[in-house]
Amino acid sequence: MRIIVTKDYEDMSKKAAAIIAAQVAEKPDCVLGLATGSTPIGTYKNLVEWYENGSLDFSQVRTVNLDEYRGLPRDNDQSYYYFMHDNLFNHVNIDEANTNVPDGTNPDADAECARYEALIASYGGQDLQLLGLGHNGHIGFNEPAQEFDKTTHCVDLQESTIEANKRFFASADDVPKQAYTMGIGTIMKAKKILVVANGEGKADIVAKAFFGPVTPEVPASILQFHPNVTIVVDEAAASKLPR
Ligand code: F6R
């Protein structure tokens, strides 16, 4: 586990983008596992800038996103499909056919999750998986639980996650209650993992996830067992790490 502490959000975003750019340079047809949420927005901004100035080429890159709300149509501006197009895909030369987000509009949860898991396997898994960190330690939408979920599955979102995400919706009632998400097993199969976290609000969970006991009660703690994890955090999010 490598921990890179950066001065601030901008610096975190630049360093995380540099790690992703290095992956694309090293293997132009790599499989990137991508995340949504507020944390990676700056990372995607840097990637778009580097594409625009000719330093990055996404023409052969394939992507698989971590998760999607169940029931939200793709054109809903809170869907993760919309987010990815708005923040990255619409601004770089990626082939739309090579981008993948679980289909939240497929009402058949079992079929959709099985399809998505098989798709990731057919790509040979993620070369690099980008992850944000939920305040309760969730990664993707793998919420604290009694055991680690292995493959892509349908989850009931926890009250705290609905609370955290309601800022994007008209009210908490409008936040979807379920999502399709890669499982912990799907995430752990990635060859490399890159975690980003910023701000004081993430300091407790960063310390707990990476220096506390490994338990499904803190889903991100499993990453301590992954052989190639880089954590890029700003000073505020790193403030409770052991010195
Ligand atoms: C997003 C995702 C979530 C977020 C997490 C942190 O695709 O899977 O696990 O990474 O909720 O969200 P932010 O970055 O908004 O704090």
PDB file of C-alpha atoms and ligand atoms in Angstrom:
ATOM      1  CA  MET A   1       0.000   0.000   0.000  1.00  0.00           C
ATOM      2  CA  ARG A   2       1.430   3.314  -1.079  1.00  0.00           C
ATOM      3  CA  ILE A   3       0.052   6.513   0.441  1.00  0.00           C
ATOM      4  CA  ILE A   4       0.614   9.807  -1.335  1.00  0.00           C
ATOM      5  CA  VAL A   5      -0.326  12.853   0.722  1.00  0.00           C
ATOM      6  CA  THR A   6      -0.962  15.972  -1.326  1.00  0.00           C
ATOM      7  CA  LYS A   7      -1.270  19.626  -0.373  1.00  0.00           C
ATOM      8  CA  ASP A   8      -4.878  20.062  -1.417  1.00  0.00           C
ATOM      9  CA  TYR A   9      -7.693  18.836  -3.675  1.00  0.00           C
ATOM     10  CA  GLU A  10      -6.092  20.245  -6.848  1.00  0.00           C
ATOM     11  CA  ASP A  11      -2.835  18.494  -6.130  1.00  0.00           C
ATOM     12  CA  MET A  12      -4.658  15.244  -5.264  1.00  0.00           C
ATOM     13  CA  SER A  13      -6.540  15.458  -8.567  1.00  0.00           C
ATOM     14  CA  LYS A  14      -3.370  16.069 -10.562  1.00  0.00           C
ATOM     15  CA  LYS A  15      -1.481  13.166  -8.966  1.00  0.00           C
ATOM     16  CA  ALA A  16      -4.409  10.762  -9.403  1.00  0.00           C
ATOM     17  CA  ALA A  17      -4.819  11.822 -13.037  1.00  0.00           C
ATOM     18  CA  ALA A  18      -1.083  11.309 -13.601  1.00  0.00           C
ATOM     19  CA  ILE A  19      -1.363   7.707 -12.363  1.00  0.00           C
ATOM     20  CA  ILE A  20      -4.294   7.058 -14.726  1.00  0.00           C
ATOM     21  CA  ALA A  21      -2.474   8.777 -17.619  1.00  0.00           C
ATOM     22  CA  ALA A  22       0.591   6.592 -16.996  1.00  0.00           C
ATOM     23  CA  GLN A  23      -1.627   3.507 -17.193  1.00  0.00           C
ATOM     24  CA  VAL A  24      -3.073   4.656 -20.546  1.00  0.00           C
ATOM     25  CA  ALA A  25       0.396   5.472 -21.894  1.00  0.00           C
ATOM     26  CA  GLU A  26       1.736   2.093 -20.815  1.00  0.00           C
ATOM     27  CA  LYS A  27      -1.200   0.128 -22.256  1.00  0.00           C
ATOM     28  CA  PRO A  28      -3.299   2.169 -24.709  1.00  0.00           C
ATOM     29  CA  ASP A  29      -6.102  -0.436 -24.771  1.00  0.00           C
ATOM     30  CA  CYS A  30      -6.207  -0.756 -20.981  1.00  0.00           C
ATOM     31  CA  VAL A  31      -9.377  -1.357 -18.995  1.00  0.00           C
ATOM     32  CA  LEU A  32     -10.058   1.482 -16.559  1.00  0.00           C
ATOM     33  CA  GLY A  33     -12.495   0.916 -13.717  1.00  0.00           C
ATOM     34  CA  LEU A  34     -14.055   4.303 -12.997  1.00  0.00           C
ATOM     35  CA  ALA A  35     -15.906   5.937 -10.125  1.00  0.00           C
ATOM     36  CA  THR A  36     -18.369   8.796  -9.815  1.00  0.00           C
ATOM     37  CA  GLY A  37     -18.972  11.132  -6.844  1.00  0.00           C
ATOM     38  CA  SER A  38     -17.428  14.506  -6.025  1.00  0.00           C
ATOM     39  CA  THR A  39     -13.901  13.287  -5.298  1.00  0.00           C
ATOM     40  CA  PRO A  40     -12.816  12.253  -8.828  1.00  0.00           C
ATOM     41  CA  ILE A  41     -14.286  15.280 -10.650  1.00  0.00           C
ATOM     42  CA  GLY A  42     -10.942  17.140 -10.533  1.00  0.00           C
ATOM     43  CA  THR A  43      -9.114  14.002 -11.661  1.00  0.00           C
ATOM     44  CA  TYR A  44     -11.362  13.771 -14.731  1.00  0.00           C
ATOM     45  CA  LYS A  45     -10.841  17.514 -15.412  1.00  0.00           C
ATOM     46  CA  ASN A  46      -7.092  16.953 -15.605  1.00  0.00           C
ATOM     47  CA  LEU A  47      -7.522  13.962 -17.918  1.00  0.00           C
ATOM     48  CA  VAL A  48      -9.716  16.070 -20.234  1.00  0.00           C
ATOM     49  CA  GLU A  49      -7.095  18.858 -20.238  1.00  0.00           C
ATOM     50  CA  TRP A  50      -4.299  16.445 -21.069  1.00  0.00           C
ATOM     51  CA  TYR A  51      -6.396  14.959 -23.889  1.00  0.00           C
ATOM     52  CA  GLU A  52      -7.056  18.475 -25.216  1.00  0.00           C
ATOM     53  CA  ASN A  53      -3.373  19.384 -25.240  1.00  0.00           C
ATOM     54  CA  GLY A  54      -2.523  16.176 -27.067  1.00  0.00           C
ATOM     55  CA  SER A  55      -0.829  14.302 -24.218  1.00  0.00           C
ATOM     56  CA  LEU A  56      -3.468  11.580 -23.835  1.00  0.00           C
ATOM     57  CA  ASP A  57      -5.247   9.297 -26.264  1.00  0.00           C
ATOM     58  CA  PHE A  58      -8.378   7.416 -25.177  1.00  0.00           C
ATOM     59  CA  SER A  59      -9.161   5.902 -28.599  1.00  0.00           C
ATOM     60  CA  GLN A  60      -8.474   2.336 -27.490  1.00  0.00           C
ATOM     61  CA  VAL A  61      -9.290   2.656 -23.776  1.00  0.00           C
ATOM     62  CA  ARG A  62     -12.146   0.563 -22.381  1.00  0.00           C
ATOM     63  CA  THR A  63     -13.968   1.534 -19.219  1.00  0.00           C
ATOM     64  CA  VAL A  64     -16.180  -0.159 -16.672  1.00  0.00           C
ATOM     65  CA  ASN A  65     -17.883   1.946 -14.022  1.00  0.00           C
ATOM     66  CA  LEU A  66     -18.353   0.746 -10.499  1.00  0.00           C
ATOM     67  CA  ASP A  67     -22.043   1.304 -10.060  1.00  0.00           C
ATOM     68  CA  GLU A  68     -25.346   2.841 -11.065  1.00  0.00           C
ATOM     69  CA  TYR A  69     -28.581   3.725  -9.291  1.00  0.00           C
ATOM     70  CA  ARG A  70     -31.353   1.239  -9.986  1.00  0.00           C
ATOM     71  CA  GLY A  71     -34.286   2.743 -11.844  1.00  0.00           C
ATOM     72  CA  LEU A  72     -32.762   6.068 -12.941  1.00  0.00           C
ATOM     73  CA  PRO A  73     -32.950   6.640 -16.693  1.00  0.00           C
ATOM     74  CA  ARG A  74     -29.645   7.451 -18.376  1.00  0.00           C
ATOM     75  CA  ASP A  75     -30.725  10.984 -19.264  1.00  0.00           C
ATOM     76  CA  ASN A  76     -31.456  11.790 -15.601  1.00  0.00           C
ATOM     77  CA  ASP A  77     -28.669  14.175 -14.612  1.00  0.00           C
ATOM     78  CA  GLN A  78     -28.117  12.205 -11.375  1.00  0.00           C
ATOM     79  CA  SER A  79     -27.504   8.907 -13.148  1.00  0.00           C
ATOM     80  CA  TYR A  80     -23.912   7.770 -13.152  1.00  0.00           C
ATOM     81  CA  TYR A  81     -24.199   7.223 -16.915  1.00  0.00           C
ATOM     82  CA  TYR A  82     -24.938  10.948 -17.236  1.00  0.00           C
ATOM     83  CA  PHE A  83     -22.146  11.881 -14.801  1.00  0.00           C
ATOM     84  CA  MET A  84     -19.506   9.956 -16.725  1.00  0.00           C
ATOM     85  CA  HIS A  85     -20.517  11.496 -20.047  1.00  0.00           C
ATOM     86  CA  ASP A  86     -20.714  14.954 -18.538  1.00  0.00           C
ATOM     87  CA  ASN A  87     -17.362  14.771 -16.729  1.00  0.00           C
ATOM     88  CA  LEU A  88     -15.243  12.644 -19.058  1.00  0.00           C
ATOM     89  CA  PHE A  89     -16.604  10.651 -21.998  1.00  0.00           C
ATOM     90  CA  ASN A  90     -18.107  13.604 -23.927  1.00  0.00           C
ATOM     91  CA  HIS A  91     -14.808  15.491 -23.753  1.00  0.00           C
ATOM     92  CA  VAL A  92     -12.240  12.900 -24.864  1.00  0.00           C
ATOM     93  CA  ASN A  93     -11.798  10.625 -27.888  1.00  0.00           C
ATOM     94  CA  ILE A  94     -13.115   7.500 -26.199  1.00  0.00           C
ATOM     95  CA  ASP A  95     -15.261   5.167 -28.294  1.00  0.00           C
ATOM     96  CA  GLU A  96     -18.735   5.149 -26.707  1.00  0.00           C
ATOM     97  CA  ALA A  97     -18.947   1.410 -27.458  1.00  0.00           C
ATOM     98  CA  ASN A  98     -15.971   0.894 -25.144  1.00  0.00           C
ATOM     99  CA  THR A  99     -17.610   2.607 -22.150  1.00  0.00           C
ATOM    100  CA  ASN A 100     -19.722   0.642 -19.720  1.00  0.00           C
ATOM    101  CA  VAL A 101     -21.931   1.553 -16.778  1.00  0.00           C
ATOM    102  CA  PRO A 102     -24.361  -0.962 -15.235  1.00  0.00           C
ATOM    103  CA  ASP A 103     -27.785  -0.472 -16.821  1.00  0.00           C
ATOM    104  CA  GLY A 104     -29.908   0.883 -13.982  1.00  0.00           C
ATOM    105  CA  THR A 105     -32.991   0.751 -16.183  1.00  0.00           C
ATOM    106  CA  ASN A 106     -32.861  -3.034 -16.513  1.00  0.00           C
ATOM    107  CA  PRO A 107     -35.524  -4.143 -14.019  1.00  0.00           C
ATOM    108  CA  ASP A 108     -34.116  -7.680 -13.975  1.00  0.00           C
ATOM    109  CA  ALA A 109     -31.417  -7.204 -11.314  1.00  0.00           C
ATOM    110  CA  ASP A 110     -30.021 -10.725 -11.518  1.00  0.00           C
ATOM    111  CA  ALA A 111     -29.730 -10.626 -15.296  1.00  0.00           C
ATOM    112  CA  GLU A 112     -28.141  -7.157 -15.333  1.00  0.00           C
ATOM    113  CA  CYS A 113     -25.608  -7.978 -12.618  1.00  0.00           C
ATOM    114  CA  ALA A 114     -24.662 -11.270 -14.281  1.00  0.00           C
ATOM    115  CA  ARG A 115     -24.301  -9.508 -17.650  1.00  0.00           C
ATOM    116  CA  TYR A 116     -22.047  -6.833 -16.127  1.00  0.00           C
ATOM    117  CA  GLU A 117     -19.848  -9.283 -14.261  1.00  0.00           C
ATOM    118  CA  ALA A 118     -19.420 -11.366 -17.444  1.00  0.00           C
ATOM    119  CA  LEU A 119     -18.575  -8.247 -19.428  1.00  0.00           C
ATOM    120  CA  ILE A 120     -15.787  -7.285 -17.004  1.00  0.00           C
ATOM    121  CA  ALA A 121     -14.451 -10.852 -17.133  1.00  0.00           C
ATOM    122  CA  SER A 122     -14.547 -10.803 -20.956  1.00  0.00           C
ATOM    123  CA  TYR A 123     -12.327  -7.692 -20.827  1.00  0.00           C
ATOM    124  CA  GLY A 124      -9.867  -9.597 -18.636  1.00  0.00           C
ATOM    125  CA  GLY A 125     -10.687  -7.434 -15.586  1.00  0.00           C
ATOM    126  CA  GLN A 126      -9.634  -3.868 -14.780  1.00  0.00           C
ATOM    127  CA  ASP A 127      -6.001  -2.882 -15.276  1.00  0.00           C
ATOM    128  CA  LEU A 128      -6.589   0.043 -12.934  1.00  0.00           C
ATOM    129  CA  GLN A 129      -9.614   0.630 -10.709  1.00  0.00           C
ATOM    130  CA  LEU A 130     -10.265   4.152  -9.422  1.00  0.00           C
ATOM    131  CA  LEU A 131     -12.191   4.309  -6.130  1.00  0.00           C
ATOM    132  CA  GLY A 132     -13.696   7.031  -3.975  1.00  0.00           C
ATOM    133  CA  LEU A 133     -14.368   6.315  -0.324  1.00  0.00           C
ATOM    134  CA  GLY A 134     -17.774   6.605   1.361  1.00  0.00           C
ATOM    135  CA  HIS A 135     -17.949   8.067   4.885  1.00  0.00           C
ATOM    136  CA  ASN A 136     -19.009   4.632   6.130  1.00  0.00           C
ATOM    137  CA  GLY A 137     -16.149   2.941   4.279  1.00  0.00           C
ATOM    138  CA  HIS A 138     -18.155   1.871   1.262  1.00  0.00           C
ATOM    139  CA  ILE A 139     -16.437   1.343  -2.072  1.00  0.00           C
ATOM    140  CA  GLY A 140     -18.695   1.253  -5.097  1.00  0.00           C
ATOM    141  CA  PHE A 141     -21.983   0.792  -3.326  1.00  0.00           C
ATOM    142  CA  ASN A 142     -20.680  -2.059  -1.164  1.00  0.00           C
ATOM    143  CA  GLU A 143     -22.113  -0.935   2.145  1.00  0.00           C
ATOM    144  CA  PRO A 144     -20.946  -2.126   5.595  1.00  0.00           C
ATOM    145  CA  ALA A 145     -22.227  -5.676   6.011  1.00  0.00           C
ATOM    146  CA  GLN A 146     -21.714  -9.007   7.736  1.00  0.00           C
ATOM    147  CA  GLU A 147     -19.700 -10.342   4.820  1.00  0.00           C
ATOM    148  CA  PHE A 148     -17.933  -9.104   1.691  1.00  0.00           C
ATOM    149  CA  ASP A 149     -20.079  -9.348  -1.435  1.00  0.00           C
ATOM    150  CA  LYS A 150     -18.169 -11.010  -4.205  1.00  0.00           C
ATOM    151  CA  THR A 151     -19.657 -10.118  -7.574  1.00  0.00           C
ATOM    152  CA  THR A 152     -21.814  -7.436  -9.164  1.00  0.00           C
ATOM    153  CA  HIS A 153     -25.102  -7.312  -7.280  1.00  0.00           C
ATOM    154  CA  CYS A 154     -28.106  -5.217  -6.355  1.00  0.00           C
ATOM    155  CA  VAL A 155     -27.827  -3.376  -3.016  1.00  0.00           C
ATOM    156  CA  ASP A 156     -30.144  -1.504  -0.691  1.00  0.00           C
ATOM    157  CA  LEU A 157     -28.455   1.800   0.047  1.00  0.00           C
ATOM    158  CA  GLN A 158     -27.918   2.649   3.704  1.00  0.00           C
ATOM    159  CA  GLU A 159     -29.667   5.609   5.281  1.00  0.00           C
ATOM    160  CA  SER A 160     -26.276   7.386   5.699  1.00  0.00           C
ATOM    161  CA  THR A 161     -25.509   6.980   1.988  1.00  0.00           C
ATOM    162  CA  ILE A 162     -28.947   8.298   1.021  1.00  0.00           C
ATOM    163  CA  GLU A 163     -28.345  11.241   3.392  1.00  0.00           C
ATOM    164  CA  ALA A 164     -24.891  11.908   1.886  1.00  0.00           C
ATOM    165  CA  ASN A 165     -26.240  11.779  -1.680  1.00  0.00           C
ATOM    166  CA  LYS A 166     -29.443  13.729  -1.165  1.00  0.00           C
ATOM    167  CA  ARG A 167     -27.556  16.967  -1.831  1.00  0.00           C
ATOM    168  CA  PHE A 168     -27.777  16.079  -5.507  1.00  0.00           C
ATOM    169  CA  PHE A 169     -31.550  15.439  -5.499  1.00  0.00           C
ATOM    170  CA  ALA A 170     -34.592  17.575  -4.723  1.00  0.00           C
ATOM    171  CA  SER A 171     -35.046  15.665  -1.437  1.00  0.00           C
ATOM    172  CA  ALA A 172     -33.940  12.462   0.317  1.00  0.00           C
ATOM    173  CA  ASP A 173     -37.172  10.852  -0.965  1.00  0.00           C
ATOM    174  CA  ASP A 174     -35.952  11.305  -4.517  1.00  0.00           C
ATOM    175  CA  VAL A 175     -32.684   9.422  -3.931  1.00  0.00           C
ATOM    176  CA  PRO A 176     -33.016   5.918  -5.396  1.00  0.00           C
ATOM    177  CA  LYS A 177     -33.014   3.281  -2.663  1.00  0.00           C
ATOM    178  CA  GLN A 178     -31.124   0.628  -4.601  1.00  0.00           C
ATOM    179  CA  ALA A 179     -28.127   0.394  -6.886  1.00  0.00           C
ATOM    180  CA  TYR A 180     -26.255  -2.126  -8.999  1.00  0.00           C
ATOM    181  CA  THR A 181     -22.614  -2.302  -7.975  1.00  0.00           C
ATOM    182  CA  MET A 182     -19.476  -4.286  -8.662  1.00  0.00           C
ATOM    183  CA  GLY A 183     -18.815  -6.587  -5.726  1.00  0.00           C
ATOM    184  CA  ILE A 184     -15.765  -6.495  -3.485  1.00  0.00           C
ATOM    185  CA  GLY A 185     -14.482  -9.537  -5.390  1.00  0.00           C
ATOM    186  CA  THR A 186     -14.924  -7.713  -8.726  1.00  0.00           C
ATOM    187  CA  ILE A 187     -12.948  -4.761  -7.346  1.00  0.00           C
ATOM    188  CA  MET A 188     -10.216  -6.883  -5.741  1.00  0.00           C
ATOM    189  CA  LYS A 189      -9.525  -8.614  -9.082  1.00  0.00           C
ATOM    190  CA  ALA A 190      -8.282  -5.313 -10.560  1.00  0.00           C
ATOM    191  CA  LYS A 191      -4.550  -5.410 -11.202  1.00  0.00           C
ATOM    192  CA  LYS A 192      -4.023  -1.977  -9.642  1.00  0.00           C
ATOM    193  CA  ILE A 193      -6.231   0.090  -7.368  1.00  0.00           C
ATOM    194  CA  LEU A 194      -6.159   3.861  -6.963  1.00  0.00           C
ATOM    195  CA  VAL A 195      -8.129   5.383  -4.076  1.00  0.00           C
ATOM    196  CA  VAL A 196      -8.790   9.118  -3.856  1.00  0.00           C
ATOM    197  CA  ALA A 197     -10.115  10.964  -0.797  1.00  0.00           C
ATOM    198  CA  ASN A 198     -10.062  14.576   0.273  1.00  0.00           C
ATOM    199  CA  GLY A 199     -11.249  16.828   3.054  1.00  0.00           C
ATOM    200  CA  GLU A 200     -11.440  16.628   6.821  1.00  0.00           C
ATOM    201  CA  GLY A 201     -14.722  14.735   6.621  1.00  0.00           C
ATOM    202  CA  LYS A 202     -12.880  11.711   5.217  1.00  0.00           C
ATOM    203  CA  ALA A 203     -10.014  11.727   7.778  1.00  0.00           C
ATOM    204  CA  ASP A 204     -11.619   9.225  10.187  1.00  0.00           C
ATOM    205  CA  ILE A 205     -12.595   6.725   7.520  1.00  0.00           C
ATOM    206  CA  VAL A 206      -9.229   6.945   5.738  1.00  0.00           C
ATOM    207  CA  ALA A 207      -7.458   6.030   8.999  1.00  0.00           C
ATOM    208  CA  LYS A 208      -9.985   3.311   9.858  1.00  0.00           C
ATOM    209  CA  ALA A 209     -10.029   1.721   6.402  1.00  0.00           C
ATOM    210  CA  PHE A 210      -6.284   1.538   5.897  1.00  0.00           C
ATOM    211  CA  PHE A 211      -4.967   1.182   9.459  1.00  0.00           C
ATOM    212  CA  GLY A 212      -7.895  -0.461  11.270  1.00  0.00           C
ATOM    213  CA  PRO A 213      -8.953  -4.099  11.293  1.00  0.00           C
ATOM    214  CA  VAL A 214     -10.021  -5.692   8.013  1.00  0.00           C
ATOM    215  CA  THR A 215     -13.751  -6.259   8.326  1.00  0.00           C
ATOM    216  CA  PRO A 216     -16.824  -6.195   6.076  1.00  0.00           C
ATOM    217  CA  GLU A 217     -18.137  -3.544   8.499  1.00  0.00           C
ATOM    218  CA  VAL A 218     -15.594  -1.255   6.772  1.00  0.00           C
ATOM    219  CA  PRO A 219     -15.689  -2.544   3.185  1.00  0.00           C
ATOM    220  CA  ALA A 220     -12.643  -0.531   2.017  1.00  0.00           C
ATOM    221  CA  SER A 221     -10.499  -2.230   4.680  1.00  0.00           C
ATOM    222  CA  ILE A 222     -10.242  -5.279   2.385  1.00  0.00           C
ATOM    223  CA  LEU A 223      -7.945  -3.178   0.182  1.00  0.00           C
ATOM    224  CA  GLN A 224      -5.206  -3.753   2.795  1.00  0.00           C
ATOM    225  CA  PHE A 225      -4.986  -7.252   1.276  1.00  0.00           C
ATOM    226  CA  HIS A 226      -4.620  -6.051  -2.322  1.00  0.00           C
ATOM    227  CA  PRO A 227      -1.039  -6.257  -3.633  1.00  0.00           C
ATOM    228  CA  ASN A 228      -1.077  -2.991  -5.602  1.00  0.00           C
ATOM    229  CA  VAL A 229      -2.989  -0.133  -3.985  1.00  0.00           C
ATOM    230  CA  THR A 230      -2.135   3.555  -4.193  1.00  0.00           C
ATOM    231  CA  ILE A 231      -4.016   5.974  -1.974  1.00  0.00           C
ATOM    232  CA  VAL A 232      -3.898   9.645  -2.922  1.00  0.00           C
ATOM    233  CA  VAL A 233      -5.250  11.871  -0.158  1.00  0.00           C
ATOM    234  CA  ASP A 234      -4.985  15.549   0.610  1.00  0.00           C
ATOM    235  CA  GLU A 235      -3.518  16.724   3.927  1.00  0.00           C
ATOM    236  CA  ALA A 236      -6.946  17.139   5.505  1.00  0.00           C
ATOM    237  CA  ALA A 237      -8.010  13.560   4.715  1.00  0.00           C
ATOM    238  CA  ALA A 238      -4.591  12.301   5.878  1.00  0.00           C
ATOM    239  CA  SER A 239      -4.749  14.196   9.170  1.00  0.00           C
ATOM    240  CA  LYS A 240      -5.703  11.160  11.281  1.00  0.00           C
ATOM    241  CA  LEU A 241      -3.237   8.715   9.772  1.00  0.00           C
ATOM    242  CA  PRO A 242      -0.699   7.290  12.217  1.00  0.00           C
ATOM    243  CA  ARG A 243       2.599   9.217  12.039  1.00  0.00           C
TER     244      ARG A 243
HETATM  245  C1  F6R B   1     -19.166   6.277  -6.876  1.00  0.00           C
HETATM  246  C2  F6R B   1     -19.042   5.335  -5.786  1.00  0.00           C
HETATM  247  C3  F6R B   1     -18.996   5.743  -4.352  1.00  0.00           C
HETATM  248  C4  F6R B   1     -18.214   7.026  -4.087  1.00  0.00           C
HETATM  249  C5  F6R B   1     -18.247   7.368  -2.595  1.00  0.00           C
HETATM  250  C6  F6R B   1     -17.538   8.677  -2.290  1.00  0.00           C
HETATM  251  O1  F6R B   1     -19.182   5.607  -8.134  1.00  0.00           O
HETATM  252  O2  F6R B   1     -19.012   4.190  -6.058  1.00  0.00           O
HETATM  253  O3  F6R B   1     -18.428   4.691  -3.619  1.00  0.00           O
HETATM  254  O4  F6R B   1     -16.902   6.876  -4.529  1.00  0.00           O
HETATM  255  O5  F6R B   1     -19.570   7.478  -2.169  1.00  0.00           O
HETATM  256  O6  F6R B   1     -18.269   9.721  -2.868  1.00  0.00           O
HETATM  257  P1  F6R B   1     -17.717  11.218  -2.880  1.00  0.00           P
HETATM  258  O7  F6R B   1     -16.544  11.227  -3.798  1.00  0.00           O
HETATM  259  O8  F6R B   1     -18.860  12.034  -3.446  1.00  0.00           O
HETATM  260  O9  F6R B   1     -17.366  11.562  -1.482  1.00  0.00           O
END
